[in-house]
Amino acid sequence: MLAAYVSKPAPDDPLAALEVGDRPEPEATDGWTTVTVRAASLNHHDVFSLRGVGLPQDRMPMTLGCDAAGTDEDGNDVVVHAVISDPDWTGDETLDPKRSLLSERYQGTLAEKVLVPRRNLVPKPAEMSFAEAACLSTAWLTAYRMLFTKSGVHPGDTVLVQGASGGVATALISLASAAGIRVWATGRTEDKRALAAEVGAHATFESGARLPERVDAVFETVGEATWSHSLKSLKPGGCVVVSGATTGGTPRPICSGCSSCSCRSWARRWAPATNSPG
Amino acid sequence: MGTRDELARLIRFCQTSGVRPRVDVQLPLADAREGFARMIDGRTAGKIVFTVS
């Protein structure tokens, strides 16, 4: 079947490592089911895979892709949940040390068919297109979780989204504004700021700009380049929620913490399943 | 990344609010290289989606 995959990583030239061609069709196994893919979306995770980051050579060739929407074996329209947990794990699967994201241990979604655990299928509503549904499982789900599970913000609060043209960032802007949260966003160029406004930002700013007031939460997907600005923009008691760091590095706090501003930060790095047993 | 529960709630939120992911471009899977090039070059304004007929 047709698939986009990687056989040999290229850390400095990821496009050179991309292969688009024939891969074996998945074979049915107990508790797992085959989805006929109708649409699959691209994530930065796939580019990391091409660079060999988070995907060791001994798991290649590996079909790329975390997200998909398609039809299950009974013809139902479904969205694929990308986080694969151990079958014995109960509770929040993001905490399972043996978890993986599709295309890390199990073949990914940039293919005609993908094999997933039955529990990883969620019905797709008729009013969403396959293309829209294919965008939900990674970038949009991450944004949803950052906003509504982790940040503690409420309708009427004000939030800052850094680096507003990325997949997670645009999802954050759309979801937050739809939930009655005031959204400010930064972007390096006029085009990026225009995109942020188009998807729901109430105001946009150049990177590093002083904001009209401090915000209740800052959402970070950029990393080193914006970290200092993020902390300076935050109200005391506010929250920085971090997901990924496309400019790399481990953001360093600019203060060692004291009781006078009591800011708190929540950070979770998605650690690829390179060293997990089994 | 999140839980299956959160994904189900996200889908319901999309239904009740009407909010939808912005798709920048849809390309056939056979043209995946073009999509990857756009992402690597930073030429994205929304999601890049590959369609499989």
Coordinates of C-alpha atoms in Angstrom, one line a residue:
Chain A
M1 CA 0.0 0.0 0.0
L2 CA 1.1 3.6 -0.5
A3 CA 2.7 5.2 2.5
A4 CA 5.1 8.0 3.5
Y5 CA 7.9 6.5 5.6
V6 CA 11.5 6.7 6.8
S7 CA 14.2 4.0 6.4
K8 CA 17.3 5.9 7.1
P9 CA 17.2 9.2 9.1
A10 CA 19.0 12.4 8.0
P11 CA 19.5 14.7 10.9
D12 CA 20.5 17.7 8.8
D13 CA 18.3 17.1 5.7
P14 CA 15.0 15.6 6.8
L15 CA 13.4 15.9 3.4
A16 CA 16.2 13.6 1.9
A17 CA 15.1 10.9 4.4
L18 CA 11.5 10.9 3.3
E19 CA 10.3 8.0 1.2
V20 CA 6.9 7.8 -0.5
G21 CA 6.2 4.3 -1.8
D22 CA 5.0 0.8 -1.1
R23 CA 4.7 -0.5 2.4
P24 CA 3.2 -3.8 3.6
E25 CA -0.5 -3.7 4.6
P26 CA -1.1 -4.1 8.3
E27 CA -2.0 -7.6 9.6
A28 CA -4.9 -8.1 11.9
T29 CA -4.1 -8.9 15.5
D30 CA -6.2 -9.6 18.6
G31 CA -7.8 -6.4 20.0
W32 CA -6.5 -4.3 17.1
T33 CA -8.4 -3.1 14.1
T34 CA -7.6 -1.8 10.7
V35 CA -8.7 1.7 9.7
T36 CA -9.0 2.7 6.1
V37 CA -7.4 6.2 6.1
R38 CA -9.3 9.0 4.3
A39 CA -7.2 11.9 5.6
A40 CA -4.0 12.2 7.8
S41 CA -2.4 15.4 8.9
L42 CA 1.3 16.3 9.2
N43 CA 2.9 17.3 12.5
H44 CA 6.4 18.5 13.5
H45 CA 6.8 15.0 15.1
D46 CA 7.1 13.6 11.6
V47 CA 9.9 15.9 10.7
F48 CA 11.7 14.9 14.0
S49 CA 11.2 11.2 12.9
L50 CA 12.9 12.0 9.6
R51 CA 15.8 13.5 11.5
G52 CA 16.0 10.3 13.7
V53 CA 14.9 12.2 16.8
G54 CA 12.7 10.1 19.0
L55 CA 12.8 7.2 16.5
P56 CA 15.8 4.9 16.7
Q57 CA 17.1 3.3 13.5
D58 CA 16.3 -0.2 14.7
R59 CA 12.5 0.6 14.4
M60 CA 12.9 1.7 10.8
P61 CA 11.5 1.5 8.2
M62 CA 8.6 3.2 9.9
T63 CA 5.5 4.7 8.4
L64 CA 5.2 8.3 9.5
G65 CA 2.1 10.1 10.8
C66 CA 0.2 10.3 14.1
D67 CA -3.2 11.6 13.1
A68 CA -5.9 10.1 10.9
A69 CA -9.6 10.0 10.2
G70 CA -11.1 7.3 8.1
T71 CA -13.5 4.3 8.3
D72 CA -13.3 1.3 10.5
E73 CA -13.8 -2.4 9.4
D74 CA -17.6 -1.9 9.8
G75 CA -17.7 1.2 7.7
N76 CA -18.1 3.7 10.5
D77 CA -16.4 7.1 10.3
V78 CA -13.8 7.4 13.0
V79 CA -11.0 9.6 14.4
V80 CA -7.9 7.8 15.5
H81 CA -6.6 8.5 19.0
A82 CA -2.8 8.6 18.5
V83 CA -1.6 7.6 22.0
I84 CA -1.1 3.9 22.3
S85 CA -0.9 2.6 25.9
D86 CA -0.1 -0.8 27.2
P87 CA -3.2 -3.0 27.2
D88 CA -2.9 -3.5 31.0
W89 CA -2.7 0.2 31.8
T90 CA -5.7 1.9 33.3
G91 CA -6.4 5.6 33.8
D92 CA -4.7 8.5 32.0
E93 CA -2.8 6.9 29.2
T94 CA -0.5 9.9 28.9
L95 CA 1.1 8.8 32.2
D96 CA 1.8 5.2 31.0
P97 CA 5.5 4.8 30.9
K98 CA 5.1 2.2 28.1
R99 CA 2.9 4.6 26.0
S100 CA 3.9 5.6 22.5
L101 CA 2.5 7.8 19.8
L102 CA 1.6 6.2 16.4
S103 CA 4.7 6.1 14.3
E104 CA 7.1 5.7 17.3
R105 CA 6.7 2.0 17.9
Y106 CA 3.7 1.1 15.8
Q107 CA 3.3 2.0 12.1
G108 CA 1.8 5.5 11.5
T109 CA -1.0 7.0 9.7
L110 CA 0.5 8.5 6.4
A111 CA -0.7 5.3 4.6
E112 CA -3.8 3.8 3.0
K113 CA -4.4 1.7 6.2
V114 CA -3.4 1.8 9.8
L115 CA -3.7 -0.8 12.5
V116 CA -4.7 0.5 16.0
P117 CA -6.2 -0.9 19.2
R118 CA -10.0 -0.9 19.1
R119 CA -10.1 1.4 22.1
N120 CA -8.2 4.0 20.0
L121 CA -11.2 4.8 17.8
V122 CA -13.6 7.7 18.4
P123 CA -16.7 8.3 16.3
K124 CA -16.3 11.1 13.7
P125 CA -19.4 13.3 13.5
A126 CA -21.0 13.7 10.1
E127 CA -20.7 17.5 10.2
M128 CA -16.8 17.3 10.3
S129 CA -14.9 16.6 7.2
F130 CA -12.3 13.9 7.2
A131 CA -9.6 16.6 6.6
E132 CA -10.8 18.5 9.7
A133 CA -11.1 15.4 11.8
A134 CA -7.6 14.4 10.8
C135 CA -6.2 17.5 12.5
L136 CA -7.6 16.7 15.9
S137 CA -5.5 13.9 17.5
T138 CA -2.2 15.6 18.0
A139 CA -2.0 19.4 17.6
W140 CA -5.6 20.1 18.6
L141 CA -5.8 17.5 21.4
T142 CA -2.6 18.9 22.8
A143 CA -4.1 22.4 22.7
Y144 CA -7.3 21.2 24.3
R145 CA -5.5 19.6 27.1
M146 CA -3.2 22.6 27.7
L147 CA -6.2 24.9 27.9
F148 CA -8.9 22.9 29.7
T149 CA -7.1 20.3 31.7
K150 CA -3.8 22.0 32.7
S151 CA -4.0 25.8 32.7
G152 CA -6.9 26.6 35.0
V153 CA -8.1 29.4 32.8
H154 CA -11.8 30.4 32.7
P155 CA -14.0 32.2 30.3
G156 CA -13.3 35.9 30.6
D157 CA -9.6 35.3 31.4
T158 CA -6.8 36.6 29.1
V159 CA -4.1 34.4 27.7
L160 CA -1.0 34.8 25.6
V161 CA -0.1 32.3 22.9
Q162 CA 3.4 32.5 21.7
G163 CA 4.5 31.8 18.1
A164 CA 1.0 32.0 16.7
S165 CA 1.3 30.3 13.4
G166 CA 2.2 26.8 14.5
G167 CA -0.3 23.9 14.6
V168 CA -0.7 23.8 18.4
A169 CA -0.6 27.6 18.7
T170 CA -3.4 28.1 16.1
A171 CA -5.4 25.4 17.8
L172 CA -4.9 27.2 21.2
I173 CA -6.1 30.5 19.7
S174 CA -9.2 28.9 18.1
L175 CA -10.3 26.9 21.1
A176 CA -9.7 29.6 23.6
S177 CA -11.6 32.3 21.7
A178 CA -14.4 29.8 21.1
A179 CA -14.6 29.3 24.9
G180 CA -14.9 33.0 25.7
I181 CA -11.3 33.5 26.7
R182 CA -9.6 36.7 25.5
V183 CA -6.6 35.7 23.3
W184 CA -3.5 37.7 22.6
A185 CA -0.9 36.2 20.3
T186 CA 2.6 36.9 19.2
G187 CA 4.1 36.3 15.7
R188 CA 7.4 37.2 14.1
T189 CA 5.9 38.5 10.8
E190 CA 2.8 40.4 9.8
D191 CA 1.5 37.3 7.9
K192 CA 1.7 35.2 11.0
R193 CA 0.0 37.8 13.1
A194 CA -2.8 38.1 10.4
L195 CA -3.3 34.3 10.6
A196 CA -3.6 34.5 14.4
A197 CA -6.2 37.2 14.1
E198 CA -8.1 35.2 11.4
V199 CA -8.3 32.1 13.7
G200 CA -9.6 34.0 16.6
A201 CA -6.9 36.1 18.4
H202 CA -8.4 39.3 19.8
A203 CA -5.1 41.2 19.5
T204 CA -1.7 40.3 18.1
F205 CA 1.8 41.6 18.9
E206 CA 5.3 41.3 17.6
S207 CA 7.5 38.7 19.4
G208 CA 8.7 40.1 22.7
A209 CA 6.4 43.1 22.7
R210 CA 5.2 44.6 25.9
L211 CA 1.6 43.7 26.4
P212 CA -1.2 46.1 27.6
E213 CA -1.5 44.1 30.8
R214 CA -0.2 40.9 32.3
V215 CA -2.1 37.7 31.4
D216 CA -3.6 34.8 33.3
A217 CA -1.8 32.2 31.4
V218 CA 0.9 31.9 28.7
F219 CA 1.0 29.0 26.2
E220 CA 4.5 28.1 25.0
T221 CA 5.3 25.9 22.1
V222 CA 8.4 28.0 21.0
G223 CA 10.8 27.5 23.8
E224 CA 14.1 29.4 24.3
A225 CA 13.3 32.3 22.0
T226 CA 10.2 33.4 23.9
W227 CA 10.7 32.1 27.4
S228 CA 11.8 35.3 29.1
H229 CA 8.9 37.2 27.5
S230 CA 6.5 34.6 28.6
L231 CA 7.5 34.9 32.2
K232 CA 7.5 38.7 32.2
S233 CA 4.0 38.7 30.7
L234 CA 2.4 36.6 33.4
K235 CA 0.3 37.8 36.3
P236 CA 1.3 36.6 39.7
G237 CA -0.3 33.2 40.3
G238 CA -0.6 32.8 36.5
C239 CA 0.4 29.6 34.7
V240 CA 2.8 28.9 31.9
V241 CA 1.9 25.8 30.0
V242 CA 4.6 24.4 27.8
S243 CA 4.3 21.8 25.1
G244 CA 7.3 21.1 22.9
A245 CA 10.0 23.6 22.2
T246 CA 10.5 24.0 18.5
T247 CA 13.4 26.5 19.1
G248 CA 14.8 23.9 21.3
G249 CA 16.5 24.0 24.6
T250 CA 15.2 23.7 28.1
P251 CA 13.6 27.0 29.0
R252 CA 15.4 28.4 32.0
P253 CA 13.4 30.3 34.6
I254 CA 14.6 33.9 34.9
C255 CA 14.1 33.9 38.6
S256 CA 14.7 31.2 41.3
G257 CA 11.2 31.7 42.7
C258 CA 10.1 33.6 45.7
S259 CA 6.9 34.2 47.4
S260 CA 6.3 37.7 46.1
C261 CA 4.9 36.7 42.7
S262 CA 4.0 33.1 43.2
C263 CA 3.9 32.2 39.5
R264 CA 3.6 28.6 38.8
S265 CA 4.5 26.7 35.7
W266 CA 3.4 23.4 34.3
A267 CA 5.6 21.7 31.8
R268 CA 5.4 18.3 30.2
R269 CA 7.8 17.2 27.6
W270 CA 6.5 14.5 25.4
A271 CA 9.3 12.0 25.8
P272 CA 9.5 9.7 22.8
A273 CA 9.3 6.0 23.6
T274 CA 13.0 5.3 22.8
N275 CA 14.0 3.7 26.0
S276 CA 10.8 2.0 27.1
P277 CA 10.9 -1.7 27.7
G278 CA 8.9 -4.1 25.4
Chain B
M1 CA -1.3 14.6 23.0
G2 CA -4.0 13.8 25.6
T3 CA -6.4 11.1 26.7
R4 CA -9.1 9.4 24.6
D5 CA -11.6 11.1 26.9
E6 CA -10.2 14.5 26.1
L7 CA -10.3 13.7 22.4
A8 CA -14.0 12.8 22.7
R9 CA -14.7 16.1 24.5
L10 CA -12.7 18.0 22.0
I11 CA -14.9 16.6 19.2
R12 CA -18.0 17.5 21.1
F13 CA -16.7 21.0 21.6
C14 CA -16.1 21.3 17.9
Q15 CA -19.8 20.2 17.3
T16 CA -21.3 22.6 19.9
S17 CA -19.2 25.6 19.1
G18 CA -18.7 25.2 15.4
V19 CA -15.0 25.7 15.7
R20 CA -12.9 23.8 13.2
P21 CA -9.2 23.3 12.5
R22 CA -7.9 25.5 9.7
V23 CA -6.6 23.3 6.9
D24 CA -3.9 25.2 4.9
V25 CA -3.6 22.7 2.1
Q26 CA -4.9 19.2 1.2
L27 CA -2.6 17.1 -0.9
P28 CA -2.8 13.5 -2.2
L29 CA -0.6 11.2 -0.1
A30 CA 1.4 10.5 -3.3
D31 CA 2.5 14.2 -3.1
A32 CA 3.6 14.0 0.5
R33 CA 7.0 15.4 -0.3
E34 CA 5.4 18.8 -1.1
G35 CA 3.7 18.8 2.3
F36 CA 6.8 17.9 4.2
A37 CA 8.8 20.6 2.2
R38 CA 6.3 23.2 3.3
M39 CA 6.6 22.3 6.9
I40 CA 10.4 22.1 6.9
D41 CA 10.6 25.5 5.2
G42 CA 8.1 27.0 7.6
R43 CA 5.6 27.7 4.9
T44 CA 2.5 26.8 6.8
A45 CA -0.7 28.7 7.6
G46 CA -2.7 26.0 9.3
K47 CA -2.6 22.2 9.0
I48 CA -1.2 20.2 6.1
V49 CA -3.5 17.3 5.3
F50 CA -2.8 14.3 3.1
T51 CA -5.9 12.7 1.5
V52 CA -6.2 9.0 0.7
S53 CA -8.9 8.1 -1.8

